[in-house]
Structures are given as C-alpha cells and as structure tokens.
Tab-separated table of C-alpha atoms in Angstrom:
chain	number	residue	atom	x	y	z
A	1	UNK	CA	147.395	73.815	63.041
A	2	UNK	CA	147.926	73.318	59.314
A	3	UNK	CA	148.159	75.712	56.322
A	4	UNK	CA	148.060	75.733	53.172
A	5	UNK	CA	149.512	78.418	50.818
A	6	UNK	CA	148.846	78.116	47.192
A	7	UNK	CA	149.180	79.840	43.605
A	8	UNK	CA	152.695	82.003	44.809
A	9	UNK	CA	155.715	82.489	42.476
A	10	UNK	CA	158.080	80.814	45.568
A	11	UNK	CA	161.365	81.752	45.648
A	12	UNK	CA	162.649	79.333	48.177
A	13	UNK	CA	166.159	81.267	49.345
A	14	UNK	CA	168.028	78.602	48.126
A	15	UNK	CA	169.113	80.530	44.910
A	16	UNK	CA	167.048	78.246	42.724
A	17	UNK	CA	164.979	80.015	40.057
A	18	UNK	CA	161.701	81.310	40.826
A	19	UNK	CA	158.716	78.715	40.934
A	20	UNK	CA	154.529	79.556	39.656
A	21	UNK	CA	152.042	78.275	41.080
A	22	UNK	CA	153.124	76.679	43.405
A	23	UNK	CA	151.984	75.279	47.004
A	24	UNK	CA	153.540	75.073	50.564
A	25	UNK	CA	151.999	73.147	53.501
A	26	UNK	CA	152.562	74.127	56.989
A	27	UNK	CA	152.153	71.859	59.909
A	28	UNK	CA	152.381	72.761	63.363
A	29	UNK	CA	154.700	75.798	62.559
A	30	UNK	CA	156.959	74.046	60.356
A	31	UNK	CA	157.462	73.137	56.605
A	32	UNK	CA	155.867	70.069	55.866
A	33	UNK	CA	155.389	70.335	52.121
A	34	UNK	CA	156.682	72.200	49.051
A	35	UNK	CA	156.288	71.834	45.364
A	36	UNK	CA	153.746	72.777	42.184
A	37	UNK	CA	150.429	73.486	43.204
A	38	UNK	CA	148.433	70.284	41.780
A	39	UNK	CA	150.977	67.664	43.895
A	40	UNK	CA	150.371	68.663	47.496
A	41	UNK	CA	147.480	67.412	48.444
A	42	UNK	CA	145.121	69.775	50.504
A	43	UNK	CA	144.697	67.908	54.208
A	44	UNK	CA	140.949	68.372	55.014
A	45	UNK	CA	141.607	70.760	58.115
A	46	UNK	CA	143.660	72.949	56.806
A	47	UNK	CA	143.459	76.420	56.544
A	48	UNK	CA	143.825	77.572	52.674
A	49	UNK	CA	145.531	80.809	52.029
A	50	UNK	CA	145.299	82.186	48.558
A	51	UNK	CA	148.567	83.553	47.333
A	52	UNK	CA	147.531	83.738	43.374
A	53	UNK	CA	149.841	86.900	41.787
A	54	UNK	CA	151.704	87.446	44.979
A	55	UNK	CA	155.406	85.934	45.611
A	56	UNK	CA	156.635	83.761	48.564
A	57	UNK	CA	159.991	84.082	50.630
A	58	UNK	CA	161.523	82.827	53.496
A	59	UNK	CA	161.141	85.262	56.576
A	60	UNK	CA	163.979	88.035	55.843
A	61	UNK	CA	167.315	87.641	58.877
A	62	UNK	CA	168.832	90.992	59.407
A	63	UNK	CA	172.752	89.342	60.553
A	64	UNK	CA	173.890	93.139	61.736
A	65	UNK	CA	171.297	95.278	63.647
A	66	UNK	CA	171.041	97.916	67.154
A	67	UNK	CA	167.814	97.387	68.039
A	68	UNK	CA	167.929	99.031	71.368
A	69	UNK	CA	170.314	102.543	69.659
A	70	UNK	CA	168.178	105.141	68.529
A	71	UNK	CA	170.686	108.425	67.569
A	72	UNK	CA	174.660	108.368	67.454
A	73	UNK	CA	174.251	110.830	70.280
A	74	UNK	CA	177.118	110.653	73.493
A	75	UNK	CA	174.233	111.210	75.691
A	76	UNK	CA	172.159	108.437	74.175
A	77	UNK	CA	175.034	105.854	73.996
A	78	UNK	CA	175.413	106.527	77.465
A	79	UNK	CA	172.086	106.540	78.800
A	80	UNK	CA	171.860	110.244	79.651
A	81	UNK	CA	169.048	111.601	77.373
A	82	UNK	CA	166.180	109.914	78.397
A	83	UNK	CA	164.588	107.363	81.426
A	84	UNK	CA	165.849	104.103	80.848
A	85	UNK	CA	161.984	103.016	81.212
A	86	UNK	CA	161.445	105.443	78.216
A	87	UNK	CA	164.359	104.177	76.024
A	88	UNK	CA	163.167	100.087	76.664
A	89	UNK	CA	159.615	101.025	75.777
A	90	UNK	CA	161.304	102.713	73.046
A	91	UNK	CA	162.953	99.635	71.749
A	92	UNK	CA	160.198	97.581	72.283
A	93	UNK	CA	157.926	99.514	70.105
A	94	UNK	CA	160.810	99.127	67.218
A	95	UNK	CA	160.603	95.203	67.699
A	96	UNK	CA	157.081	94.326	66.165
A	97	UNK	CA	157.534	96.958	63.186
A	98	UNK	CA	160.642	95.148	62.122
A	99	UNK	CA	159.060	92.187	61.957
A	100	UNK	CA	156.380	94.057	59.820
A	101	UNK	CA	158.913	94.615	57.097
A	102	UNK	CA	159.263	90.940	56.943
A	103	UNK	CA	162.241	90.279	58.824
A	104	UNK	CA	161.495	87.238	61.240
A	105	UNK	CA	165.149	86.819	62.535
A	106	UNK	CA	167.259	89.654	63.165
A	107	UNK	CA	171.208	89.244	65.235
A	108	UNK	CA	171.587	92.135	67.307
A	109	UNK	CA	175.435	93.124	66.759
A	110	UNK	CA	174.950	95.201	70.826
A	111	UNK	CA	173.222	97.080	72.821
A	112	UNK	CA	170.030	94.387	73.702
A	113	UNK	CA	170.192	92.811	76.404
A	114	UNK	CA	168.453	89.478	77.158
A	115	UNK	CA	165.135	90.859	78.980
A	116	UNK	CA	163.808	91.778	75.479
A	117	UNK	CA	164.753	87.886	73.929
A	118	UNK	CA	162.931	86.556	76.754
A	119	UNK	CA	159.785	88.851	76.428
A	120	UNK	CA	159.689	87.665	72.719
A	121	UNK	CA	159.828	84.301	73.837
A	122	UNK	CA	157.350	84.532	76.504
A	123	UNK	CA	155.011	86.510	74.000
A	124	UNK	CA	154.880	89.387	76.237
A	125	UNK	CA	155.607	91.524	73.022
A	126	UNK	CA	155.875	90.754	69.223
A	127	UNK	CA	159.069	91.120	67.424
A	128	UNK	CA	161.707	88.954	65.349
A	129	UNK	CA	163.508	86.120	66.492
A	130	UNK	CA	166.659	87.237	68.332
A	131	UNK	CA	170.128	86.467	68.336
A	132	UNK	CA	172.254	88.462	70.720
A	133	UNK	CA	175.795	89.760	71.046
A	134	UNK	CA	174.909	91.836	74.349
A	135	UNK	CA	178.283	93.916	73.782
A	136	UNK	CA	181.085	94.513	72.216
A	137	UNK	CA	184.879	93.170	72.833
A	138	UNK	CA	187.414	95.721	72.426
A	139	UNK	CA	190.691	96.338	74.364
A	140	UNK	CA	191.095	99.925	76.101
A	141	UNK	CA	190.790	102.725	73.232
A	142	UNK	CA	188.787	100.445	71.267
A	143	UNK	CA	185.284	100.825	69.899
A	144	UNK	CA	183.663	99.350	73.071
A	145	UNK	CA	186.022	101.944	75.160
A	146	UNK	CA	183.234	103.995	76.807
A	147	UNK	CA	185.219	107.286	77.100
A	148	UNK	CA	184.238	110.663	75.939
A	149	UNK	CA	186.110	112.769	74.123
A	150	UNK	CA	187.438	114.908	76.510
A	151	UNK	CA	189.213	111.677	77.975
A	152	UNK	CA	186.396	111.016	81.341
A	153	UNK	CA	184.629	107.856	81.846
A	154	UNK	CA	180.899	107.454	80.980
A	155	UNK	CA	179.230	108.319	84.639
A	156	UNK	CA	176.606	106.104	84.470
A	157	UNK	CA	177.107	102.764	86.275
A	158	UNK	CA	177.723	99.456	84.290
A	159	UNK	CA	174.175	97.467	83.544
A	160	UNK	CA	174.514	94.419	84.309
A	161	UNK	CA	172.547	92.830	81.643
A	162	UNK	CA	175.065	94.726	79.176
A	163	UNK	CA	178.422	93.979	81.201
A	164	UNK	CA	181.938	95.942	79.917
A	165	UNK	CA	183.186	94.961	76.979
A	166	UNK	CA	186.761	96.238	77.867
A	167	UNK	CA	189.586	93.568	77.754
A	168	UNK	CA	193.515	93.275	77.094
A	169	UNK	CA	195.514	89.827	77.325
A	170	UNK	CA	195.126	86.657	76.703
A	171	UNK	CA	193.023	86.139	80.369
A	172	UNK	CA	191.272	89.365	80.167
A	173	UNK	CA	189.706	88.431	76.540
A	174	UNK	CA	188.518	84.838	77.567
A	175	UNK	CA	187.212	85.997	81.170
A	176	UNK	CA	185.053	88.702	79.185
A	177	UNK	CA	184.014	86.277	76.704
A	178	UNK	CA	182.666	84.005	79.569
A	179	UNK	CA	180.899	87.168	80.843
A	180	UNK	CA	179.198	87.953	77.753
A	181	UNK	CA	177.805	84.174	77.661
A	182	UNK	CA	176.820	84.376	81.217
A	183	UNK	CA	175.038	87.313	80.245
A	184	UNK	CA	173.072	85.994	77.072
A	185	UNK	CA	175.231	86.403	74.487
A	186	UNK	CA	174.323	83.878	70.989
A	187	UNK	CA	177.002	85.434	69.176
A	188	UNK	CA	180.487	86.716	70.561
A	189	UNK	CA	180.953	90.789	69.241
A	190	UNK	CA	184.397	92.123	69.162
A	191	UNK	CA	186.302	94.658	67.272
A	192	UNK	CA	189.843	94.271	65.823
A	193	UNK	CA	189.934	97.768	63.969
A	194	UNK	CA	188.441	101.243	64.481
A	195	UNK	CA	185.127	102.347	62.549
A	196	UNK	CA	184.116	105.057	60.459
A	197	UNK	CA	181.960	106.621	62.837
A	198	UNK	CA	184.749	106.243	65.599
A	199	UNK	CA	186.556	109.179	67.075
A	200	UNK	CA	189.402	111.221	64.818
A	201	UNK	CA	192.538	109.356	65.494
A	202	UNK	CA	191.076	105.894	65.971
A	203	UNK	CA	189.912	105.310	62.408
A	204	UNK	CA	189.051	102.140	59.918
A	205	UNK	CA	193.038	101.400	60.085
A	206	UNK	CA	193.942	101.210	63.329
A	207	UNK	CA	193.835	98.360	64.809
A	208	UNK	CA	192.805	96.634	68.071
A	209	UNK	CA	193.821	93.632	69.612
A	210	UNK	CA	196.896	91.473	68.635
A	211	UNK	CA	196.477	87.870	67.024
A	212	UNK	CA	197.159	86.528	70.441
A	213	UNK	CA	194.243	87.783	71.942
A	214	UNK	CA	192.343	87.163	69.062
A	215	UNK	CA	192.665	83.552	68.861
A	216	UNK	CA	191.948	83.556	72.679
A	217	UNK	CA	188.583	85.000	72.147
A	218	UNK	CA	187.670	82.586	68.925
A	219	UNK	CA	188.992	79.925	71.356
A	220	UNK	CA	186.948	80.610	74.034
A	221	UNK	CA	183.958	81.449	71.915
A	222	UNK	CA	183.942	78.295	70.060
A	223	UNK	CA	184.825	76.234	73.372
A	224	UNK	CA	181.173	77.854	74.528
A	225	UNK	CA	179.339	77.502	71.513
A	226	UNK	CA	179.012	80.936	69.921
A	227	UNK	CA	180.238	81.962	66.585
A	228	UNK	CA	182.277	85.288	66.473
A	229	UNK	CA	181.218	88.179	64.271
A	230	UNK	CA	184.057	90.833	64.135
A	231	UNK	CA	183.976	94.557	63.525
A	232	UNK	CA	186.783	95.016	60.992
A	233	UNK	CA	187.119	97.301	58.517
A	234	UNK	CA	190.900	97.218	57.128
A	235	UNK	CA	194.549	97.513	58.109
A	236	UNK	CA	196.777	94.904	60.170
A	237	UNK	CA	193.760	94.659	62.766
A	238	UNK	CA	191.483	92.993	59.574
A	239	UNK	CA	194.069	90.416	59.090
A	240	UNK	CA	194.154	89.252	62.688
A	241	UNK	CA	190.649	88.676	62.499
A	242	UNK	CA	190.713	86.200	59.750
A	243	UNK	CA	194.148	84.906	60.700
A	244	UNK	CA	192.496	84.382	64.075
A	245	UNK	CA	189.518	82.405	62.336
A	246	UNK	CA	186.259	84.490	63.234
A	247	UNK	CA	182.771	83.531	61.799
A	248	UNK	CA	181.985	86.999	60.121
A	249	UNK	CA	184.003	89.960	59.409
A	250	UNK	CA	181.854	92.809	59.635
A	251	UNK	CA	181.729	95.825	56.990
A	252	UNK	CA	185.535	95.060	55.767
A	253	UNK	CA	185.629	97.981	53.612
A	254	UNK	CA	189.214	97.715	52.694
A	255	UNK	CA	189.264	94.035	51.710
A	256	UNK	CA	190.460	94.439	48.965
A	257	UNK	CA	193.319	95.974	49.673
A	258	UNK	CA	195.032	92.956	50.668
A	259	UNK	CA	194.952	90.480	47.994
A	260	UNK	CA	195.545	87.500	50.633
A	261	UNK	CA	192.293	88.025	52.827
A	262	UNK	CA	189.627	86.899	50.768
A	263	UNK	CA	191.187	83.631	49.294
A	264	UNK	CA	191.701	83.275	52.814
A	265	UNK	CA	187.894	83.917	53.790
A	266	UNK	CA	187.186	81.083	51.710
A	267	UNK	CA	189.265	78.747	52.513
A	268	UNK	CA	187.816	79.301	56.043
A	269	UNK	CA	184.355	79.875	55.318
A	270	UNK	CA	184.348	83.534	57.126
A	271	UNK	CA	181.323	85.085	55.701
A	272	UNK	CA	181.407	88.962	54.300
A	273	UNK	CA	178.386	90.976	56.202
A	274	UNK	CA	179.498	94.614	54.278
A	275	UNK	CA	176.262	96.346	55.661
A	276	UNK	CA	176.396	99.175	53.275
A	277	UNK	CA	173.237	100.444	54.610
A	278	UNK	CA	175.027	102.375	57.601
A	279	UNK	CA	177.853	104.141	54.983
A	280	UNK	CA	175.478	106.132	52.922
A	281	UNK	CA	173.984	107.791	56.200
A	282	UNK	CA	177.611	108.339	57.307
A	283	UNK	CA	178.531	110.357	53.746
A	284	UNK	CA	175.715	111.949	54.387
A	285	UNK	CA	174.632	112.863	57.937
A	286	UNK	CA	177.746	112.359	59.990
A	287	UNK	CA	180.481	114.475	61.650
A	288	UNK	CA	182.834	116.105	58.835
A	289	UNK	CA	185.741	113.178	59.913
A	290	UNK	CA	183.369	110.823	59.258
A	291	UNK	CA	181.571	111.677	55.895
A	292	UNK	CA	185.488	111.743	54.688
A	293	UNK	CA	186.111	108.072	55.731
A	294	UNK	CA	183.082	107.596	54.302
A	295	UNK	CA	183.512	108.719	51.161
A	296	UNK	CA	187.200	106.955	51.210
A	297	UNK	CA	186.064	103.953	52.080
A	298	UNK	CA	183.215	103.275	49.768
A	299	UNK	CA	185.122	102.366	46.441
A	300	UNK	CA	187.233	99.802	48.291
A	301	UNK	CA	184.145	98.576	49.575
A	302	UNK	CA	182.032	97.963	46.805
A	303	UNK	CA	185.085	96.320	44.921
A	304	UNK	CA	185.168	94.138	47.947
A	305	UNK	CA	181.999	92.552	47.490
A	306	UNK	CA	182.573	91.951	43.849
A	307	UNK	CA	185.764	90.441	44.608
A	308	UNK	CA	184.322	88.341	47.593
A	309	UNK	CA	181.744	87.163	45.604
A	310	UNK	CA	183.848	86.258	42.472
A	311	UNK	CA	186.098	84.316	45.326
A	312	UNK	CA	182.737	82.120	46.974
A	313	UNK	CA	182.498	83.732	49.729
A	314	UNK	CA	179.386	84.006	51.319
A	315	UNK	CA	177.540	86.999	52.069
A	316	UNK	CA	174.891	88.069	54.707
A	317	UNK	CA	172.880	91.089	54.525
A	318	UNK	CA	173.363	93.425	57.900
A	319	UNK	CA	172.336	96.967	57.666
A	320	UNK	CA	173.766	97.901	61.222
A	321	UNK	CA	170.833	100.327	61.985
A	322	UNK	CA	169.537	101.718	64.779
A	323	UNK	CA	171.571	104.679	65.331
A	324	UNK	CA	170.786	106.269	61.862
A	325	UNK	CA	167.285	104.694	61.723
A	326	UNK	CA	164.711	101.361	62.139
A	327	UNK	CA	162.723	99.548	59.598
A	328	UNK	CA	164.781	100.380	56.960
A	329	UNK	CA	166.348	96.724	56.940
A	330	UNK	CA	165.266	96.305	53.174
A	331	UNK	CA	167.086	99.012	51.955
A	332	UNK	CA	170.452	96.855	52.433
A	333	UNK	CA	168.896	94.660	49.513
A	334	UNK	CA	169.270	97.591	47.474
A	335	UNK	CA	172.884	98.624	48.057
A	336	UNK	CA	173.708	94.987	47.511
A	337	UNK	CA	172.067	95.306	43.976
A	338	UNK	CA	173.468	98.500	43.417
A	339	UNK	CA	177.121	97.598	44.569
A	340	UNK	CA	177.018	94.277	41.923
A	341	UNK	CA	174.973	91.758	43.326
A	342	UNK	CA	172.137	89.878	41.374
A	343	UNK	CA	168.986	90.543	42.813
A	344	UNK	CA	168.615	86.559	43.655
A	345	UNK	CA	172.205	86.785	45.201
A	346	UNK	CA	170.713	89.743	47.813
A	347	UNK	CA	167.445	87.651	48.531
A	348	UNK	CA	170.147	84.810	49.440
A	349	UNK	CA	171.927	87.215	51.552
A	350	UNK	CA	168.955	87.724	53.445
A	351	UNK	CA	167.427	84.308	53.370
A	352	UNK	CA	169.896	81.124	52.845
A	353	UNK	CA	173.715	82.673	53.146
A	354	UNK	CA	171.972	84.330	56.123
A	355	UNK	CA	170.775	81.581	58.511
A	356	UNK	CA	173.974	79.774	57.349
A	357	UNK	CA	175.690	82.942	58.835
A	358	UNK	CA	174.263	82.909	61.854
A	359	UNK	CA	174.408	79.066	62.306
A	360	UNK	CA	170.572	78.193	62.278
A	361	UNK	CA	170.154	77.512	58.596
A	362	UNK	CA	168.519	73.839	60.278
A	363	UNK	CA	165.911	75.741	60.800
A	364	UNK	CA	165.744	78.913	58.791
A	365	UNK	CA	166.966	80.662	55.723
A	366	UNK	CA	164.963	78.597	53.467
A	367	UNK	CA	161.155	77.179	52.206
A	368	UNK	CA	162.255	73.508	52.853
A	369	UNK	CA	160.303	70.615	54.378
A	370	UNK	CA	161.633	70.826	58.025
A	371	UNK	CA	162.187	74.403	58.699
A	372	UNK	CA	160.405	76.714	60.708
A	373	UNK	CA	157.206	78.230	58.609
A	374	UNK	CA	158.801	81.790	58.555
A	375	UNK	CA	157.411	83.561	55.751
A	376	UNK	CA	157.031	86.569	53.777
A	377	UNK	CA	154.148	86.931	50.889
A	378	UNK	CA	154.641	90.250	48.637
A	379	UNK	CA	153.026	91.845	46.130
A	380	UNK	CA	154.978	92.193	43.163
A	381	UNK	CA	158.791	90.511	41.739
A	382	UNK	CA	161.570	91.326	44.278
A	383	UNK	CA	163.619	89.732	41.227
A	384	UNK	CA	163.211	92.456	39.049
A	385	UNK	CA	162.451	95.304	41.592
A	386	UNK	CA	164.400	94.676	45.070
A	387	UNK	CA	162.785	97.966	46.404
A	388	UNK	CA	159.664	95.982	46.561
A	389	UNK	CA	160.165	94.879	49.870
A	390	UNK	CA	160.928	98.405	51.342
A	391	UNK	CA	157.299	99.352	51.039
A	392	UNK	CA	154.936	98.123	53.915
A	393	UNK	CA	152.466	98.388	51.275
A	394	UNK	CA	153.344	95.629	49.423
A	395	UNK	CA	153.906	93.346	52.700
A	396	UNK	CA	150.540	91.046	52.025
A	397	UNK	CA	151.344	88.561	55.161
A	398	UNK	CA	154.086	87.243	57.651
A	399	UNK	CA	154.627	84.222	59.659
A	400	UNK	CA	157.031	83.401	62.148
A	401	UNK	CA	156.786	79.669	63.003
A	402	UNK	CA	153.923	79.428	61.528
A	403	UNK	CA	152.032	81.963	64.020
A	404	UNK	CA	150.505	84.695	61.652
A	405	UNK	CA	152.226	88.059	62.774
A	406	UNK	CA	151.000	90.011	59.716
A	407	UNK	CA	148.215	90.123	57.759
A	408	UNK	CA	147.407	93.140	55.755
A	409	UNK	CA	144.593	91.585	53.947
A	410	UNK	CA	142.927	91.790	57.224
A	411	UNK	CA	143.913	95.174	58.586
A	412	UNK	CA	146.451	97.913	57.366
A	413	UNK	CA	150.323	97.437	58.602
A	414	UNK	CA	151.080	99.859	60.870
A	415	UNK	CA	153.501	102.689	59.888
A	416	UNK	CA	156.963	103.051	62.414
A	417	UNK	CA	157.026	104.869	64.539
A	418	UNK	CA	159.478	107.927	64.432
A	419	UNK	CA	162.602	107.676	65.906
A	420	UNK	CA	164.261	110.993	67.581
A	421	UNK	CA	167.122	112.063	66.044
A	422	UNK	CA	166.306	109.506	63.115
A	423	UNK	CA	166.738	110.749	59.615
A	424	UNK	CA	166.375	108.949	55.805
C-alpha cells in the first residue's frame, strides 16, 4: 500500500524549520520519500491525500504515562473499587482515544501489564504503540511499597502480570529486575527518591536506594537490554541515580539545586522527562501535604529545564497521567512552552528527543525515509499556537505504520470518555 501526502507545512521532528508544500510518500507503512512537493514523483497506485493548509508531524510519543490508573484513590491503586474486568475494559477504552490526540507511541511508566501490548499487537483493540515498565522498583518504604497508611499490607493478592516491585540489596534489586523482564517489561522503572504525591514523611528528598543497589539495577538492566527511567525528584537519592548512570531521570524538580547533576546528565546523555503536566493538578487538586510540595517544588523545577536545556541535555515530554486524567497528553506541550521552551524545542520533545529517549528513534521520532509512517496532520501552526494539538478538533488524520487510525475528514473523532474521579 502506498500514499501519498502532499501540499503540508512538514515539520519533520528533527528541529529543522518548518517546510510548505511539501510531499511525503509512504510505502508499505514506512517512509519512503520526503521533500518539496514538485520532486517526489506520484507512483501510479498510490493513494493521494490532500494536505493543502494543514501541517504534518511525526506521530506524538508520550515517554511518562499510567494508562491502566484512573484516580489517586487507595482503593483504586489497590484494586478495591471496582471488578478488575471493569477497570481493564476501562483502560482499554482510554487506549484508542489517546491515539486520537495523535500520540502513536506512548511508554507506560506502571501499572499495564503485557495482555494490553499484546492485544494492540494482535489488533484485538486500537491504541498507541506500547512500551512497558510493568512496575516500579523501590526498596521497602519506597514509592512501590504497597502499604497503607495505617501501616497494613494491601489485601489483595500480587497479579502476576504486575509482579512486586519491592527490593533491598544488591541480589534483591537484580532478581526483581529479571522479574520485571520476565514479565514484559521494555523499560526498567525504579525510584531513588520519594514523590510529591507520596505519603507525609516520605517526600521529594528522601531518598531510596543506595548507589550500590543502584548500579546493580542499571547493571542488570542494561545486561537485559532495557534502558532505566528513574523516579527522582531531588536530594542525595537524585544523585545516585545519575551517579548510577540511568537512561532518564524522571520529574527532577530540584535539579538545580545541585550544580554538579546536570553537567553530569550530559556528559552521560541521561535525558530530563520533567512531566510538568502532573504538578499543576497536584497544586491544585491534591491532599493539603501535597499542594505544599507542589507549590515548593515548582520554581526549582522550571529553572531546571532552563538550565538543562542551556546544558544540552535532552528532553522528552511525559505528562505522567492517568491518575489525574487521560487524553490530556498535549497539554505537557504547553507547560514546556510556558516553563521556557521554544515551541519547536516541545514538538522535539515529543517527536525526535522522544524516540531517542526511549531508544527507537530507528524507527520513530521523525518524517525520515526509513521510519515507520506515524503521522499526525493538524489544522493550524503548532509553532505559533502549541495548544493546537489539545483540541480533537483540529486532529485532521493519524497513522500509525502507515495503517490509517484517524480520519476526521471521514467521520467526527470521538470525544473521551470520562474518567471517575478525573478532573481538569
């Protein structure tokens, strides 16, 4: 199957200005042409699509997303509130309305298990391309600690499709790292620090696991193949993280209060996923503990970016939603704007820096000859107006591998649906 899309303004994901007029051929899901409109040649069975006043991107990659958490509830993270059956259909009704915003690739940072890559795969049900952490690494008391407040252990037995996180030494780490591969893990998950959201006492500063342990679990994950993507927000437990060599340091709202760790991310080509998307629904929505840390954290992490950026490092765009809400993955194009990004810089994030990110920038990322045929066709200039693609309006067409998953010309996008507990 060939096709041919002409008259776009392309903007490639490479960071290279804007093209008009331009043409892309697609052959047998992949890129087999790009350049001005009057030097590709139209092949005499191809299908013509008709782009004139509309722009073209690469299909958008989400690098930090819960697909399968739906509230911040104690209940809901432990499977109390609802059928399992209900909560999978759940999640599989949020799959193919992501990939109506336009996002073709998204890394799921926990919570999915494998069942819903392989469905995908099989074309049993429509949604993004998948790249899974299963669950998160964390020694006892750490963010993947499933204890309740009150100090008892969740009641509901382990699934084993989403096996403990929970490790401590050197053995423990690289045993549950194995476990998490065996299990369907693309990308190792851990956590070196505490989170905003996390209970009072274990905060953004506290830390978890020492650098032994760390470079166990980098070890082991690179020994197998995966990259690592750590939660780490600040404090000693954000040094051991980069000391340790991860692949991404996620959020790292207090970057910048270390002068060492981001000369330190570039030497080492760490890239800086900041998902500011999650923070503003914290200041806003969360627990009182939380919408303080919040609030702290969110001048330190805004100068982080600038100063990560101004340092080369990379950046990928993650929003971390699911527990505060779905489909909203565009929005974390805005906060990158609005936090001192160039609007070309955030389309990166999304595009190029992201498939780098996530390792499969042979394939994706970018409008190259080569690559998978994911693409995104918009009405109006995401370089001058970044909220453009929030509005499933303005989403004309998308294609994953070249299979047409959108196509609004034909009939209307469907809206999301809501989410319980959900809120803007």
């Amino acid at each position: 199957m060939r096709q041919l899309f002409i008259g776009a303004t392309l903007i490639d994901g490479t960071g290279a200005p804007a093209q008009r007029d331009t043409a892309v051929l697609v052959n047998d899901g992949r890129i087999a042409a790009v350049g001005p409109r009057q030097t590709i040649t139209r092949p005499p069975d191809a299908e013509v699509i008709d782009c004139a006043g509309l722009t073209l991107l690469p299909g958008l990659i989400d690098c930090h997303d819960h697909l399968a958490s739906h509230t911040y509830s104690l209940a809901h993270r432990w499977g109390l509130d609802q059928p399992q059956s209900t909560r999978h259909v759940r999640t599989a009704a949020v799959l193919p309305h992501t990939l109506a915003t336009g996002y073709t690739t998204v890394r799921d940072a926990a919570g999915l298990d494998a069942g819903f890559k392989q469905a995908i795969e099989e074309e049993l049900l429509q949604g993004p391309r998948l790249l899974l952490a299963v669950n998160i690494i964390s020694p006892t008391g750490g963010l993947g600690d499933r204890i309740s407040p009150s100090g008892h252990s969740c009641c509901v037995p382990i699934d084993p499709s989403l096996p403990e996180g929970v490790a401590n030494g050197v053995e423990g780490v690289r045993a549950i790292v194995r476990t998490m591969v065996r299990a369907g893990a693309d990308v190792i998950k851990c956590a070196t620090t505490g989170g905003a959201s996390s209970r009072p006492g274990h905060g953004p500063k506290d830390s978890a696991f020492n650098l032994d342990e760390m470079q166990a679990l980098v070890d082991e994950a690179h020994a197998l193949g995966r990259r690592v993507m750590c939660h780490a927000l600040g404090g000693p437990g954000l040094r051991t993280a980069i000391e340790a060599g991860v692949d991404s340091i996620e959020h790292g709202c207090y970057l910048d209060e270390d002068p060492e760790l981001i000369p330190m991310m570039a030497e080492k080509g760490i890239f800086y996923v900041p998902t500011f998307t999650v923070y503003t629904f914290h200041r806003e929505v969360s627990p009182p503990h939380v919408r303080a840390r919040g609030r702290d954290l969110e001048p330190h992490h805004i100068e982080s970016l600038q100063r990560a950026l101004e340092a080369g490092v990379k950046v990928g765009a993650g929003t971390d939603a699911g527990g505060h809400q779905h489909h909203i993955n565009a929005r974390e194009l805005q906060c990158l704007v609005e936090a001192g990004m160039s609007s070309m810089q955030a389309l990166q994030a999304a595009t190029g820096w992201a498939a780098e990110c996530l390792g499969i920038d042979c394939d994706v990322g970018t409008i190259q000859p080569g690559k998978l045929a994911d693409l995104l066709v918009v009405e109006g200039d995401p370089l001058q107006d970044i909220t453009v693609l929030q509005d499933l309006q303005r989403i004309q067409l998308v294609f994953k591998g070249g299979q047409r998953c959108v196509d609004r010309r034909v009939s209307p996008v469907v809206l999301p649906l809501p989410q319980p507990g959900a809120r803007a």
